MMTF fields as JSON, N, C-alpha, C and O atoms, coordinates in Angstrom:
{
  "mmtfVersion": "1.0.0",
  "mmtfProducer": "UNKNOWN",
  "numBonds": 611,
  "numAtoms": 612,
  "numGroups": 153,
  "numChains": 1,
  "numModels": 1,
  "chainsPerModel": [1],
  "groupsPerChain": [153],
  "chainIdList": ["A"],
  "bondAtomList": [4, 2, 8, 6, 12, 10, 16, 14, 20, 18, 24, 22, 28, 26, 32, 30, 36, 34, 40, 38, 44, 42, 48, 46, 52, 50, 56, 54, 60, 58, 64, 62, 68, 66, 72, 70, 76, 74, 80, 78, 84, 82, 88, 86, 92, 90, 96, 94, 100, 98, 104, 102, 108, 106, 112, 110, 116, 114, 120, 118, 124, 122, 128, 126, 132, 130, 136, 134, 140, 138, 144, 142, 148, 146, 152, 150, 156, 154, 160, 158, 164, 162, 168, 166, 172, 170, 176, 174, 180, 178, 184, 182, 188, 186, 192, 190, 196, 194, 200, 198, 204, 202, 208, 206, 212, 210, 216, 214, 220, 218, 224, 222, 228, 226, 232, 230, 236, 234, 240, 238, 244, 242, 248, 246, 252, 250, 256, 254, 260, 258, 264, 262, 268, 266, 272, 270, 276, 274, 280, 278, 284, 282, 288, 286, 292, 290, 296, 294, 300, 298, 304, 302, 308, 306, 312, 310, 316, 314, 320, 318, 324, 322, 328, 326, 332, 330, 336, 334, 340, 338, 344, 342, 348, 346, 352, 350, 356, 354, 360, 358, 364, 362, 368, 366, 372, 370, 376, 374, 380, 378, 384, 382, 388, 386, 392, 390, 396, 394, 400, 398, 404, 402, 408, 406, 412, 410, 416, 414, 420, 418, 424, 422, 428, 426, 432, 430, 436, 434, 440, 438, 444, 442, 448, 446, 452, 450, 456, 454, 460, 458, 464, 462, 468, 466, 472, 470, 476, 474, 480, 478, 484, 482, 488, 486, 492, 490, 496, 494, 500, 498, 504, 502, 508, 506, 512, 510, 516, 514, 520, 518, 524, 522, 528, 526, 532, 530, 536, 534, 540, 538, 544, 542, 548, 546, 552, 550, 556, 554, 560, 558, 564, 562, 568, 566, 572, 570, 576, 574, 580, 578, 584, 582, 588, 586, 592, 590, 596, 594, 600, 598, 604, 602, 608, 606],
  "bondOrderList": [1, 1, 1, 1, 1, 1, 1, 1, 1, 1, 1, 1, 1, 1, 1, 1, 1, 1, 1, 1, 1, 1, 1, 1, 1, 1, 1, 1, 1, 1, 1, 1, 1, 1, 1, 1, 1, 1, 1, 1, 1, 1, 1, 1, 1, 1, 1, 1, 1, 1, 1, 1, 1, 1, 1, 1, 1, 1, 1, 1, 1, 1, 1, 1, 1, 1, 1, 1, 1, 1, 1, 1, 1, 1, 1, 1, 1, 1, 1, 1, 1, 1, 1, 1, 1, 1, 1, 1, 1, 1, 1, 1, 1, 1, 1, 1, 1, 1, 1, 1, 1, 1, 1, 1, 1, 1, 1, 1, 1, 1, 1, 1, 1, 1, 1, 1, 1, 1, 1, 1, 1, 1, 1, 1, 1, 1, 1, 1, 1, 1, 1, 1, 1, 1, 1, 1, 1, 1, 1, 1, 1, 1, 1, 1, 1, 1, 1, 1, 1, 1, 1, 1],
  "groupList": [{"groupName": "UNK", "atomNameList": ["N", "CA", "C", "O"], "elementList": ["N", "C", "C", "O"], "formalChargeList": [0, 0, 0, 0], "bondAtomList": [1, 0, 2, 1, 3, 2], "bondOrderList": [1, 1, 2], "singleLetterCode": "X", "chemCompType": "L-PEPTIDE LINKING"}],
  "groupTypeList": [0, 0, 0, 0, 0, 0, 0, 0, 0, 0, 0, 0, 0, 0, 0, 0, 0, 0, 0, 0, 0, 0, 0, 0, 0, 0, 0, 0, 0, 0, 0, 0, 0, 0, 0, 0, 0, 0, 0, 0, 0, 0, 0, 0, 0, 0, 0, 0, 0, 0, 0, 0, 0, 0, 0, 0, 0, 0, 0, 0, 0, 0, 0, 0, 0, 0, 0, 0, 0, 0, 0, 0, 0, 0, 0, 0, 0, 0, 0, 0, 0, 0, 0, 0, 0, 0, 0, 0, 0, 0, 0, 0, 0, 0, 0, 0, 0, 0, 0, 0, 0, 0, 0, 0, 0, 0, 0, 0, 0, 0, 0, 0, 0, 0, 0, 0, 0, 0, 0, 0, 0, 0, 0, 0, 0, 0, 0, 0, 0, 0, 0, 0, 0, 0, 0, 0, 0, 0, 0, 0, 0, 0, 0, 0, 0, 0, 0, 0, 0, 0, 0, 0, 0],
  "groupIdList": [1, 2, 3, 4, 5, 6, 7, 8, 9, 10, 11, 12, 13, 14, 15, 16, 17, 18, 19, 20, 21, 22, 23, 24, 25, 26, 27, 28, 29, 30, 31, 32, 33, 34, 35, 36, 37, 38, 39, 40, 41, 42, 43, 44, 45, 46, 47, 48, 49, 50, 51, 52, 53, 54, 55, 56, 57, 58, 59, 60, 61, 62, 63, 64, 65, 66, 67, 68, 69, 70, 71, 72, 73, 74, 75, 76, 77, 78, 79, 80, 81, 82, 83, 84, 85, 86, 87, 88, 89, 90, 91, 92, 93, 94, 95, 96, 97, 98, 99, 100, 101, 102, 103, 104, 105, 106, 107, 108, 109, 110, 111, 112, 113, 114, 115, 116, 117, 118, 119, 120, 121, 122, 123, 124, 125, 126, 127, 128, 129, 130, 131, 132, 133, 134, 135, 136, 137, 138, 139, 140, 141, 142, 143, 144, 145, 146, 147, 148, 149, 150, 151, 152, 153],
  "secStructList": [7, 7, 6, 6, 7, 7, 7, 7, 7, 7, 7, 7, 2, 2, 2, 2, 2, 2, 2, 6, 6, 2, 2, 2, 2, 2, 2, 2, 2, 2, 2, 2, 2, 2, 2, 2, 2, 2, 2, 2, 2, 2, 2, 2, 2, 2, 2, 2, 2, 2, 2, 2, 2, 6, 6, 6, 1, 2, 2, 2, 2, 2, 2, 2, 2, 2, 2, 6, 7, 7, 2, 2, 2, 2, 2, 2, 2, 2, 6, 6, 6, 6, 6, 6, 2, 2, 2, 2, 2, 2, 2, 2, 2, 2, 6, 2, 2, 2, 2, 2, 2, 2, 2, 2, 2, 6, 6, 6, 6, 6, 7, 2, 2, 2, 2, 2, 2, 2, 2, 2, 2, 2, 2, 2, 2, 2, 2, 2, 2, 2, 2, 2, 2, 2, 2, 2, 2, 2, 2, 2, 2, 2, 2, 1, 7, 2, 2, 2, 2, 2, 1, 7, 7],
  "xCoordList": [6.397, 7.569, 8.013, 8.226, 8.174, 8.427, 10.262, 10.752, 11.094, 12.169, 12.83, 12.304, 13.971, 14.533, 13.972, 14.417, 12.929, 11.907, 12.736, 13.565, 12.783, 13.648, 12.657, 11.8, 12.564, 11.998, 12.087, 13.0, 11.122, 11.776, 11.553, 12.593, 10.958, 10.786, 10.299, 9.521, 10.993, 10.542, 9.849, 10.523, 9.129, 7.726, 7.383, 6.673, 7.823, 7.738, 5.886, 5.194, 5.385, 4.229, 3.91, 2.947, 5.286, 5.085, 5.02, 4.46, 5.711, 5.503, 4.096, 3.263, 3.982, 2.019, 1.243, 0.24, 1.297, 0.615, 0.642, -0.375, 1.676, 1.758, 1.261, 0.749, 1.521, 0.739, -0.778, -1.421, -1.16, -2.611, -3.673, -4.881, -2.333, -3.269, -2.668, -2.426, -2.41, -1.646, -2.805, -3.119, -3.404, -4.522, -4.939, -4.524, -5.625, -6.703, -5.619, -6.106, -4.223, -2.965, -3.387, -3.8, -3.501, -3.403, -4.586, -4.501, -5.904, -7.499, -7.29, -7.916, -6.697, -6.628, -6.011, -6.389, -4.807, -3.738, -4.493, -4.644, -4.818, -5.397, -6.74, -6.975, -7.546, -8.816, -7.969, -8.178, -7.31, -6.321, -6.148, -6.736, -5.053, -5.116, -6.637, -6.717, -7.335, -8.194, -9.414, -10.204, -8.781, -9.638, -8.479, -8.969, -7.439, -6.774, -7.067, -7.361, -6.83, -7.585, -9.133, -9.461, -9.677, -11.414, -11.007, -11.476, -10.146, -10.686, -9.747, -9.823, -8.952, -8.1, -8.75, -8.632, -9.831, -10.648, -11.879, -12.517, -12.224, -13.64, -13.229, -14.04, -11.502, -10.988, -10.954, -11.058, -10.796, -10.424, -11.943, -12.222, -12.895, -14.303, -14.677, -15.082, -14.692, -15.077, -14.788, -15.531, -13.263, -12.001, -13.064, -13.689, -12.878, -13.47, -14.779, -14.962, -15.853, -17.219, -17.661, -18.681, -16.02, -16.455, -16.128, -17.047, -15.031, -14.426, -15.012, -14.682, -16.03, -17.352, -17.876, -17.402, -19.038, -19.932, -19.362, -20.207, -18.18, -17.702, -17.332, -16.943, -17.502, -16.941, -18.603, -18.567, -19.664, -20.846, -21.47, -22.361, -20.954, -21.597, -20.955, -21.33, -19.565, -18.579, -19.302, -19.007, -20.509, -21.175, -21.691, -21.565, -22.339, -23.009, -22.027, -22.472, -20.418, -19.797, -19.306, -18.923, -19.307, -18.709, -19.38, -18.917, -21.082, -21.807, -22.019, -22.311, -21.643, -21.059, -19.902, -20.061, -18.864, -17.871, -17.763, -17.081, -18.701, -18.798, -19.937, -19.73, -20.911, -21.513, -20.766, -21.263, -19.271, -18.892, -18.419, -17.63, -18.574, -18.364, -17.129, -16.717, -16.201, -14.483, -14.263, -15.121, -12.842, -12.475, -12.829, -13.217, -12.737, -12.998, -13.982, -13.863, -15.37, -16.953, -16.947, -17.761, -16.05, -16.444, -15.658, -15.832, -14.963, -14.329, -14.851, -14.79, -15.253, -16.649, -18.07, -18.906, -18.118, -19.455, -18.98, -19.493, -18.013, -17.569, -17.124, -17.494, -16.51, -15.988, -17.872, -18.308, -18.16, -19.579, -20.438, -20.924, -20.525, -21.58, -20.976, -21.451, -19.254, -19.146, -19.478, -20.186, -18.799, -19.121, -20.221, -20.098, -21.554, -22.771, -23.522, -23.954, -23.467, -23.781, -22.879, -23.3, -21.565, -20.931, -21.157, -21.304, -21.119, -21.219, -22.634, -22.612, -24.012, -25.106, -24.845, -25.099, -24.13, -23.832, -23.292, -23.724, -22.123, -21.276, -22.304, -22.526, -22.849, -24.026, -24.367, -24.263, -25.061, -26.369, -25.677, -26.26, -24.42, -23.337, -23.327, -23.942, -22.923, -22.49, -23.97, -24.13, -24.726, -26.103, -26.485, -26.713, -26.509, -26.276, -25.253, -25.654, -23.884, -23.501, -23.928, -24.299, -24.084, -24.587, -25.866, -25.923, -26.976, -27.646, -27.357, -27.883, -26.582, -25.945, -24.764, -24.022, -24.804, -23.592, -23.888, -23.251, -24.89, -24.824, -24.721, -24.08, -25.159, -25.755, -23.98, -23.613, -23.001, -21.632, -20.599, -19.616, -21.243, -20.592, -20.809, -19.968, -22.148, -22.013, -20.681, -19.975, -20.46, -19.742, -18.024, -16.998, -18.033, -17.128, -16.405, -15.786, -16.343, -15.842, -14.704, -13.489, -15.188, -14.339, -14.688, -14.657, -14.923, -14.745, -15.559, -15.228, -16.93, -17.987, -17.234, -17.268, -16.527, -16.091, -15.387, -15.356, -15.052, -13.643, -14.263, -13.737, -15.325, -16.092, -16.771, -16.907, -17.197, -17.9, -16.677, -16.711, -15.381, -14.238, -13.73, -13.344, -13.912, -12.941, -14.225, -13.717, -15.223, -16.561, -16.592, -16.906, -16.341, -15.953, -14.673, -14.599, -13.353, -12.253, -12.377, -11.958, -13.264, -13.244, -13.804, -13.23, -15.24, -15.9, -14.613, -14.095, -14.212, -13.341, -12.587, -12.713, -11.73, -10.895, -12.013, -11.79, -13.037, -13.82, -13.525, -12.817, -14.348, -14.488, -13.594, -13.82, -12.024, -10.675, -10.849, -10.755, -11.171, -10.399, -11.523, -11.308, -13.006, -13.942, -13.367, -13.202, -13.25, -12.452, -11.369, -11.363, -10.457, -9.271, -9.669, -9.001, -10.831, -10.806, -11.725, -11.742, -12.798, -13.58, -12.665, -13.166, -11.365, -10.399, -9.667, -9.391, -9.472, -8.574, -9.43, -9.025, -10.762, -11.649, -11.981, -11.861, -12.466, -12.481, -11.36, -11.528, -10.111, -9.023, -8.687, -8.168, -9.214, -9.063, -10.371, -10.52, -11.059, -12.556, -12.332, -12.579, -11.697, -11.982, -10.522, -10.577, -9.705, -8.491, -8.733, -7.95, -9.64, -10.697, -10.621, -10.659, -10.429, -11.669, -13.189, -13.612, -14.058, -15.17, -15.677, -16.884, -15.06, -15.467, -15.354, -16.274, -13.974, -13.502, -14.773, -15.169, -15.059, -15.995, -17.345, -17.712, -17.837, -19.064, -19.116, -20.055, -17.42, -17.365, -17.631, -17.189, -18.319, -18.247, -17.101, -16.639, -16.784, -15.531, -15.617, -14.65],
  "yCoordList": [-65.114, -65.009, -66.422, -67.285, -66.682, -67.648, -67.744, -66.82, -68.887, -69.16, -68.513, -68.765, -67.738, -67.206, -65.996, -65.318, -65.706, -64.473, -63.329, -63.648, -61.835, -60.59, -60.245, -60.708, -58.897, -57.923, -56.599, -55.828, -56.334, -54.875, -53.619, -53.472, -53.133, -52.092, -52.416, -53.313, -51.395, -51.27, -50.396, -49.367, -50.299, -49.197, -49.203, -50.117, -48.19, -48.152, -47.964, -47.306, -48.37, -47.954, -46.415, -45.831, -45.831, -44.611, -43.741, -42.674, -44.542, -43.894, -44.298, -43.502, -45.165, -45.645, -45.021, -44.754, -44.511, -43.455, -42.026, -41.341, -41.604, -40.61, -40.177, -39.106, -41.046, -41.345, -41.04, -40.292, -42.135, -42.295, -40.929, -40.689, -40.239, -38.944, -37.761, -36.927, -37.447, -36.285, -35.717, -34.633, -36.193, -35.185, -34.705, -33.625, -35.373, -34.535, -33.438, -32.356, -33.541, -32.689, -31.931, -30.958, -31.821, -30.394, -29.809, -28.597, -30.256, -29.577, -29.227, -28.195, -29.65, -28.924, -27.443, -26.307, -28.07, -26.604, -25.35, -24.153, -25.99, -24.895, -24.282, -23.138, -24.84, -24.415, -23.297, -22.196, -24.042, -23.132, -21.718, -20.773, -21.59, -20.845, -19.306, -18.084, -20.218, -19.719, -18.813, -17.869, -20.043, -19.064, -17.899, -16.842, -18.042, -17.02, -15.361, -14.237, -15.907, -14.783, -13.625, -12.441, -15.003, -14.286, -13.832, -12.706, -14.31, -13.378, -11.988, -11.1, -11.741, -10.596, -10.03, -8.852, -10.333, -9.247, -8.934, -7.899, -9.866, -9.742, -8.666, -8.077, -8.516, -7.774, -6.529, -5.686, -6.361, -5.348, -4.927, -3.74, -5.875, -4.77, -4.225, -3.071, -4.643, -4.477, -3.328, -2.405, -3.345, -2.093, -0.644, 0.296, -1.024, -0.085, 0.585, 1.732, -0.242, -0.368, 0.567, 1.251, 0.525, 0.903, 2.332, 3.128, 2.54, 3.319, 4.815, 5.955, 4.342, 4.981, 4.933, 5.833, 4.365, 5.123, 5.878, 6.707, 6.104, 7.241, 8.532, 9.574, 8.31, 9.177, 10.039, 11.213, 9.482, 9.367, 10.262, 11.098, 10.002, 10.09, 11.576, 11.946, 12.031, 12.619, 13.845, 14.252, 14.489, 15.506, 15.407, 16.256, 14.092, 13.552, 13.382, 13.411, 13.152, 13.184, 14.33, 14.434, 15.402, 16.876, 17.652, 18.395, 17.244, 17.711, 17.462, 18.127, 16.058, 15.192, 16.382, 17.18, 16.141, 16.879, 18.183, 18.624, 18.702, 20.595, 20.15, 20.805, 19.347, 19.76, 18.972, 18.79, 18.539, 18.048, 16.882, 16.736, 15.995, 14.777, 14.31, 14.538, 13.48, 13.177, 12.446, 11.798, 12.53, 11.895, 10.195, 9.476, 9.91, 8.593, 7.947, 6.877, 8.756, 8.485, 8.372, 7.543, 9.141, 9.272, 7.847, 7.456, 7.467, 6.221, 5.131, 3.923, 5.63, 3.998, 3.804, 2.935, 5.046, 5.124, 4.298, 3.338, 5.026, 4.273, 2.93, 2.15, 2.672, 0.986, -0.004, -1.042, 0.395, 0.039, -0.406, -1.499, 1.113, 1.062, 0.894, 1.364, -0.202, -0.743, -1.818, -2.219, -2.882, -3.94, -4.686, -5.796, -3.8, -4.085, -5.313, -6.424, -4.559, -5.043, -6.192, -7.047, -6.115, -7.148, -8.657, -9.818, -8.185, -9.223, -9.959, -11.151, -9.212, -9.598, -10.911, -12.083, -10.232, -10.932, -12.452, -13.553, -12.126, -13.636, -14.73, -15.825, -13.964, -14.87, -15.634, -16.853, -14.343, -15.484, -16.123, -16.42, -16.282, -16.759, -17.72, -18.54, -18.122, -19.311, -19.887, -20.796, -19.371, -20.028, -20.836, -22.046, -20.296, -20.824, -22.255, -23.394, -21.852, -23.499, -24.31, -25.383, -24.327, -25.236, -25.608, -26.833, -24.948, -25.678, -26.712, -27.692, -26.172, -26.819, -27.951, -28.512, -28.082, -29.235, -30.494, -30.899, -31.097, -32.293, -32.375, -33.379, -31.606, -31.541, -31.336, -31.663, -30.48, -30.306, -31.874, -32.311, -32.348, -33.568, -34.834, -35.713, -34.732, -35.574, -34.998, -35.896, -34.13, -34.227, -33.999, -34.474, -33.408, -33.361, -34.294, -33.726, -35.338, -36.521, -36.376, -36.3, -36.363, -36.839, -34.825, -34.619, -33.925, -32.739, -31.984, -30.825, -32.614, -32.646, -31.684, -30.47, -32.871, -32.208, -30.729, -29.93, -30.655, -29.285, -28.309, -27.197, -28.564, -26.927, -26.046, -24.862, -26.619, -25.227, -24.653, -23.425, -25.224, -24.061, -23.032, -21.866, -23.931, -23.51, -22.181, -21.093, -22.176, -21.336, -20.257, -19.086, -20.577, -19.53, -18.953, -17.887, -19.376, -18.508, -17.424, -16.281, -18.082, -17.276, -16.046, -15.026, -16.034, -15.181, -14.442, -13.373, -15.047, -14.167, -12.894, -11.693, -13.599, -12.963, -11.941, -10.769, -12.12, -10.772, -9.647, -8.643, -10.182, -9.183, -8.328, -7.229, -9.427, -8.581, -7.656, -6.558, -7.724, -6.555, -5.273, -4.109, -6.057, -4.887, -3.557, -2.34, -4.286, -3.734, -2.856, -1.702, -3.243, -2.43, -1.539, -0.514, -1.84, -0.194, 0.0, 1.23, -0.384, 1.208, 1.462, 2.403, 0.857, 2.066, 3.162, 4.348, 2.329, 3.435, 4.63, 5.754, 4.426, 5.553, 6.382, 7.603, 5.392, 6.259, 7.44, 8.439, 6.741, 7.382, 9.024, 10.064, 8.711, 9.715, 11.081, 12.277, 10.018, 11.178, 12.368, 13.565, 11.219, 11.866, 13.127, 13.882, 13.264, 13.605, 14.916, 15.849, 15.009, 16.153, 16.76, 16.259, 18.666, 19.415, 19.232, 18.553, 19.896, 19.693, 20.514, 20.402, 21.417, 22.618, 21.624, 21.358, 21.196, 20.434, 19.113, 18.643, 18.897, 17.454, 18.264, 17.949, 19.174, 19.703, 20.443, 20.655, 20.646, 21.525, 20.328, 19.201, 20.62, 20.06, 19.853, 20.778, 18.725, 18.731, 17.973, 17.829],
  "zCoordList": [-13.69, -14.511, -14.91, -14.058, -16.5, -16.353, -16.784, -17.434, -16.359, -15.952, -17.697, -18.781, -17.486, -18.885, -19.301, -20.227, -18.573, -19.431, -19.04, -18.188, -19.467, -18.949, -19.094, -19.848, -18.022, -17.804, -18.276, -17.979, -19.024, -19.924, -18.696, -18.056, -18.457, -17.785, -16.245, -15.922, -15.305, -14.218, -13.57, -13.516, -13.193, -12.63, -11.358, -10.941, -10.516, -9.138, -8.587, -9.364, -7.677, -7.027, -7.1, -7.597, -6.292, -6.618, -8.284, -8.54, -9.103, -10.431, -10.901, -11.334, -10.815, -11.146, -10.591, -11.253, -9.21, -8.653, -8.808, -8.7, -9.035, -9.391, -11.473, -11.797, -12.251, -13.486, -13.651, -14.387, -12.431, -12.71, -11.645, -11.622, -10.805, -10.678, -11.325, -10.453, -12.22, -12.798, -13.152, -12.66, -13.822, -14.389, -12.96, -12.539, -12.334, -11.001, -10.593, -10.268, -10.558, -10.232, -11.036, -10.405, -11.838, -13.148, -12.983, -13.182, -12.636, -12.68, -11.234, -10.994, -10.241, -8.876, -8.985, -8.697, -9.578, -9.342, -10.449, -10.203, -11.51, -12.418, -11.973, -12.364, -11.288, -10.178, -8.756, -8.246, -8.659, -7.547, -7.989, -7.462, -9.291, -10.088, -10.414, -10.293, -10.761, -10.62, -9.521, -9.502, -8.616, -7.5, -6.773, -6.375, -6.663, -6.75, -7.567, -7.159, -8.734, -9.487, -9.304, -9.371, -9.037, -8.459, -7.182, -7.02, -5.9, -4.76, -5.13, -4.281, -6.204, -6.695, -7.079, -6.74, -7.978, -8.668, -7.857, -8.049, -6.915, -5.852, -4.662, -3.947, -4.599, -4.012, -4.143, -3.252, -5.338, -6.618, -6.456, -6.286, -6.507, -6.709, -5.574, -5.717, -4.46, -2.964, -2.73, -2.397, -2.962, -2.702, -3.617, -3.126, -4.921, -5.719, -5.559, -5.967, -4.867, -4.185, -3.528, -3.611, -2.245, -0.698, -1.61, -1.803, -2.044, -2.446, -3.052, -2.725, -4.082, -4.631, -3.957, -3.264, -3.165, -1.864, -1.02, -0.682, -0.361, 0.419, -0.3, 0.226, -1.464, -2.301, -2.633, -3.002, -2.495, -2.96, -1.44, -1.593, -0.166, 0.764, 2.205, 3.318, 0.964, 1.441, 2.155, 3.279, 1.155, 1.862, 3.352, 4.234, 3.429, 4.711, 5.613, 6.761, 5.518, 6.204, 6.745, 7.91, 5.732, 6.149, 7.102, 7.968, 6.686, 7.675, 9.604, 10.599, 9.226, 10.706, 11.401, 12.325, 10.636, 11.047, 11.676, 12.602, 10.841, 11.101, 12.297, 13.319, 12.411, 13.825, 15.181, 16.292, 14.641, 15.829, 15.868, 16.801, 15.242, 15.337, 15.017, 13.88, 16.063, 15.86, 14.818, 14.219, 14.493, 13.8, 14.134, 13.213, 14.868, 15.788, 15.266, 14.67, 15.514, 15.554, 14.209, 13.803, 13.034, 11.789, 10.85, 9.696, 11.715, 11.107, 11.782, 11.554, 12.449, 13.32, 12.723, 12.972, 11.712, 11.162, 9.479, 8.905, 9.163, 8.142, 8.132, 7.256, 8.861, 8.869, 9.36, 8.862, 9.852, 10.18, 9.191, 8.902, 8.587, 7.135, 5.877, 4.844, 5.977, 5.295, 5.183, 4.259, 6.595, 6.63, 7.316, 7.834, 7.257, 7.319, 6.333, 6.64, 4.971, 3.738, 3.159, 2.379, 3.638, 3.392, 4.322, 3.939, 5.378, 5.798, 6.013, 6.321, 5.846, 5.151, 4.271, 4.546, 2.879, 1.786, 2.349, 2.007, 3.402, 3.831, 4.014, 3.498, 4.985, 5.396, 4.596, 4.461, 3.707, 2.679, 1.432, 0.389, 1.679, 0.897, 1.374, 0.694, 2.271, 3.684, 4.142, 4.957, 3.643, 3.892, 2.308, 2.307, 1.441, 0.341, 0.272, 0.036, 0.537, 0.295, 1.437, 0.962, 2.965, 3.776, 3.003, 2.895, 2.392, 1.35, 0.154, -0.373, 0.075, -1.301, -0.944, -1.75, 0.213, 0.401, -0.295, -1.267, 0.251, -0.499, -1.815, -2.124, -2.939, -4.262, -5.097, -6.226, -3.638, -3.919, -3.54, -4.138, -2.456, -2.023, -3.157, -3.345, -3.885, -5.01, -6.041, -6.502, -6.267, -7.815, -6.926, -7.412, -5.948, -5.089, -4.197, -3.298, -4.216, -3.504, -2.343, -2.52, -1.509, -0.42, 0.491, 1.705, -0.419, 0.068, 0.876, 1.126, 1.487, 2.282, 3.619, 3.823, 4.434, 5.588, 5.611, 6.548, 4.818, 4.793, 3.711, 3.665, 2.819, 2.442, 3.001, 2.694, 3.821, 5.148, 5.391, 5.304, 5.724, 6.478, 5.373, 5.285, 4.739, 2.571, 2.392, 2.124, 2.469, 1.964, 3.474, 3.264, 4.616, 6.059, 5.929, 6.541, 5.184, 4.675, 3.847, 4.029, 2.507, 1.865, 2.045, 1.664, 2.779, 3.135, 4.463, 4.139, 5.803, 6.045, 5.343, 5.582, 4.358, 3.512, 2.85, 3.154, 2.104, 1.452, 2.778, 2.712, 4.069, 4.759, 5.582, 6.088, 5.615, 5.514, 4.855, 5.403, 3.423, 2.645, 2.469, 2.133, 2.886, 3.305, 4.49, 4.404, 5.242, 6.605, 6.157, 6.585, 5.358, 5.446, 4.142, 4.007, 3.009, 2.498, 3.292, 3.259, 4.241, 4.396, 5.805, 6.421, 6.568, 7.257, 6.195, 6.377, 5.062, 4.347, 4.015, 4.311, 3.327, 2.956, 4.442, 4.536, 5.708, 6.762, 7.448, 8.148, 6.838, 7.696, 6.607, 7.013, 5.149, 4.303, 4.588, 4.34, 5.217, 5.085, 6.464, 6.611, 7.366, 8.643, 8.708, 9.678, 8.055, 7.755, 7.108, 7.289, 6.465, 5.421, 6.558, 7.682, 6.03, 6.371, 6.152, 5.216, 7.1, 6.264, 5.539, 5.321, 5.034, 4.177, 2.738, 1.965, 2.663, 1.492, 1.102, 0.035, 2.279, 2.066, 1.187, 0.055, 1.892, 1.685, -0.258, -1.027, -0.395, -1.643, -2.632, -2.407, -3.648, -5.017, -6.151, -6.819, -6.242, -6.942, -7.949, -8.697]
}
């Protein structure tokens, strides 16, 4: 500064910092955004999924029923031979990015350590909502007569 000079504007550290990351702020939250959306609709299909195969398999269940089989056994068969196939999928989901880490850690900076947990949530969460429709479809099937299961509708 030299002696007489004024200073037009003042600019805090924190305002320069906060400036020079706004954008990465806006592509985070709008990615955020986004993945929100997909586990809604990945939700939405799962739900819809389990939903149609029990609906698909209702005869095979009626027949369970009429030779005996509890309500119990029939919702242990269902929650089972839902999240069989799903969690298959987690796997080879979660096997997929531990492949792909590094190839993600290049364009991804700094995010190496914490995508295995971020990619083990997500898969959690699918198989939450696996779980709770094939209880809901189990708790509807086993609730049936089995005359009703067996009838064509």
């Amino acid at each position: 500064l030299l002696p007489g000079e004024t200073i037009q504007a003042f600019r805090t550290v924190r305002d320069i910092v906060e400036q020079e990351y706004a954008l990465q702020r806006l592509l985070a939250s709008t990615l955020l955004w986004f993945a929100v959306v997909a586990m809604a609709v990945a939700s939405v299909g799962v739900c819809a999924a389990v939903s149609q195969v029990w609906l698909h398999r209702r005869h095979e269940l009626g027949v369970r029923i009429h030779l005996g089989a509890t309500p119990r056994q029939i919702m242990w068969l269902v929650v089972a031979d839902t999240l069989r196939p799903c969690a298959l999928g987690c796997v080879g989901g979660f096997a997929t990015c531990v492949a792909a880490q590094s190839l993600l850690e290049a364009y991804l900076d700094g995010m190496g350590a914490s995508y295995g947990a971020l990619a083990a949530s997500a898969a959690c969460a699918v198989m939450t909502v696996a779980a709770a429709a094939g209880y809901v479809a189990a708790v509807r099937m086993a609730q049936r007569y089995p005359v009703s299961l067996l009838r064509d509708s």
